[in-house]
Coordinates of C-alpha atoms in Angstrom, one line a residue:
Q279 CA -15.8 4.2 -12.3
I280 CA -16.5 2.0 -10.0
I281 CA -13.0 1.3 -10.1
N282 CA -11.9 4.4 -10.5
K283 CA -13.5 5.0 -6.5
L284 CA -12.2 1.6 -5.4
R285 CA -8.8 2.3 -5.9
E286 CA -9.6 5.9 -4.3
A287 CA -10.8 3.8 -1.3
E288 CA -7.4 1.9 -1.4
V289 CA -5.7 5.0 -1.1
L290 CA -7.4 6.5 1.6
L291 CA -6.9 2.9 3.7
S292 CA -3.8 2.5 3.2
Q293 CA -3.3 6.3 4.6
G294 CA -5.3 5.4 7.9
A295 CA -8.5 6.4 6.8
T296 CA -11.8 4.7 8.3
L297 CA -13.7 3.3 6.3
A298 CA -17.1 5.5 7.5
V299 CA -14.3 8.1 5.9
I300 CA -13.9 6.4 3.0
W301 CA -17.7 5.5 1.6
K302 CA -18.5 9.4 3.2
K303 CA -15.7 10.5 0.6
I304 CA -16.1 8.4 -2.2
G305 CA -20.1 9.0 -2.0
V306 CA -21.6 5.1 -1.5
S307 CA -23.0 3.5 1.4
D308 CA -21.4 0.3 3.3
C309 CA -23.1 -2.1 1.4
T310 CA -22.6 0.1 -2.0
Y311 CA -19.0 -0.3 -1.6
Y312 CA -18.7 -4.3 0.1
R313 CA -20.4 -5.6 -2.8
W314 CA -18.3 -2.9 -5.7
R315 CA -16.1 -5.0 -3.9
K316 CA -16.4 -8.5 -3.8
E317 CA -17.4 -7.7 -7.9
Y318 CA -15.3 -5.8 -9.3
G319 CA -11.7 -5.6 -6.5
E320 CA -9.9 -7.7 -8.4
M321 CA -10.8 -6.0 -11.7
R322 CA -8.3 -3.3 -14.4
V323 CA -10.6 -0.7 -15.8
D324 CA -10.1 -2.5 -19.3
Q325 CA -11.6 -5.5 -17.4
T326 CA -14.6 -3.9 -15.9
H327 CA -14.8 -2.5 -19.7
R328 CA -14.7 -5.8 -21.7
L329 CA -17.8 -6.8 -18.6
K330 CA -19.6 -4.5 -19.6
E331 CA -19.4 -5.1 -23.0
L332 CA -20.0 -8.9 -22.7
E333 CA -23.3 -8.6 -20.3
Q334 CA -24.5 -5.6 -23.4
E335 CA -23.8 -8.5 -26.4
N336 CA -25.3 -11.4 -23.3
S337 CA -28.9 -9.2 -23.2
R338 CA -28.9 -8.5 -26.6
L339 CA -28.5 -11.9 -28.1
K340 CA -30.8 -13.0 -25.0
R341 CA -33.4 -10.7 -26.9
L342 CA -32.6 -11.7 -29.9
V343 CA -33.8 -16.0 -29.2
A344 CA -36.5 -14.7 -28.0
A345 CA -37.8 -12.5 -30.9
L346 CA -37.0 -15.7 -33.1
S347 CA -38.7 -18.1 -30.9
L348 CA -41.7 -16.0 -31.3
F349 CA -41.3 -15.9 -34.6
Q350 CA -41.2 -19.7 -35.2
I351 CA -44.1 -19.8 -32.9
Y352 CA -45.8 -18.3 -34.8
L353 CA -44.5 -20.1 -38.5
I354 CA -45.9 -23.1 -36.8
Y355 CA -49.0 -21.8 -36.0

C-alpha cells in the first residue's frame, strides 16, 4: 500500500501537482510522506514484502531467544 501511494505521488508530481495537493490526495501528512520516501522510496513492491517478512522473522527470533534465555536461567537455578 505504501509503495502504491508513493508511486501515485510520483505520477502526480510529474503532472505538476504541488506536494500539499499530493499529500491530501494520498491521505498522508508531510512527515509521513517524507518518512515513507526515506524508507521505501527506492524499493519495489516485492522488496517491501521481503522486508516485511524479514522484520517479522527477526521479531519472532528475538522472542525465541528471550524465551530460551529465561529457560536457561530456570535450569541453572
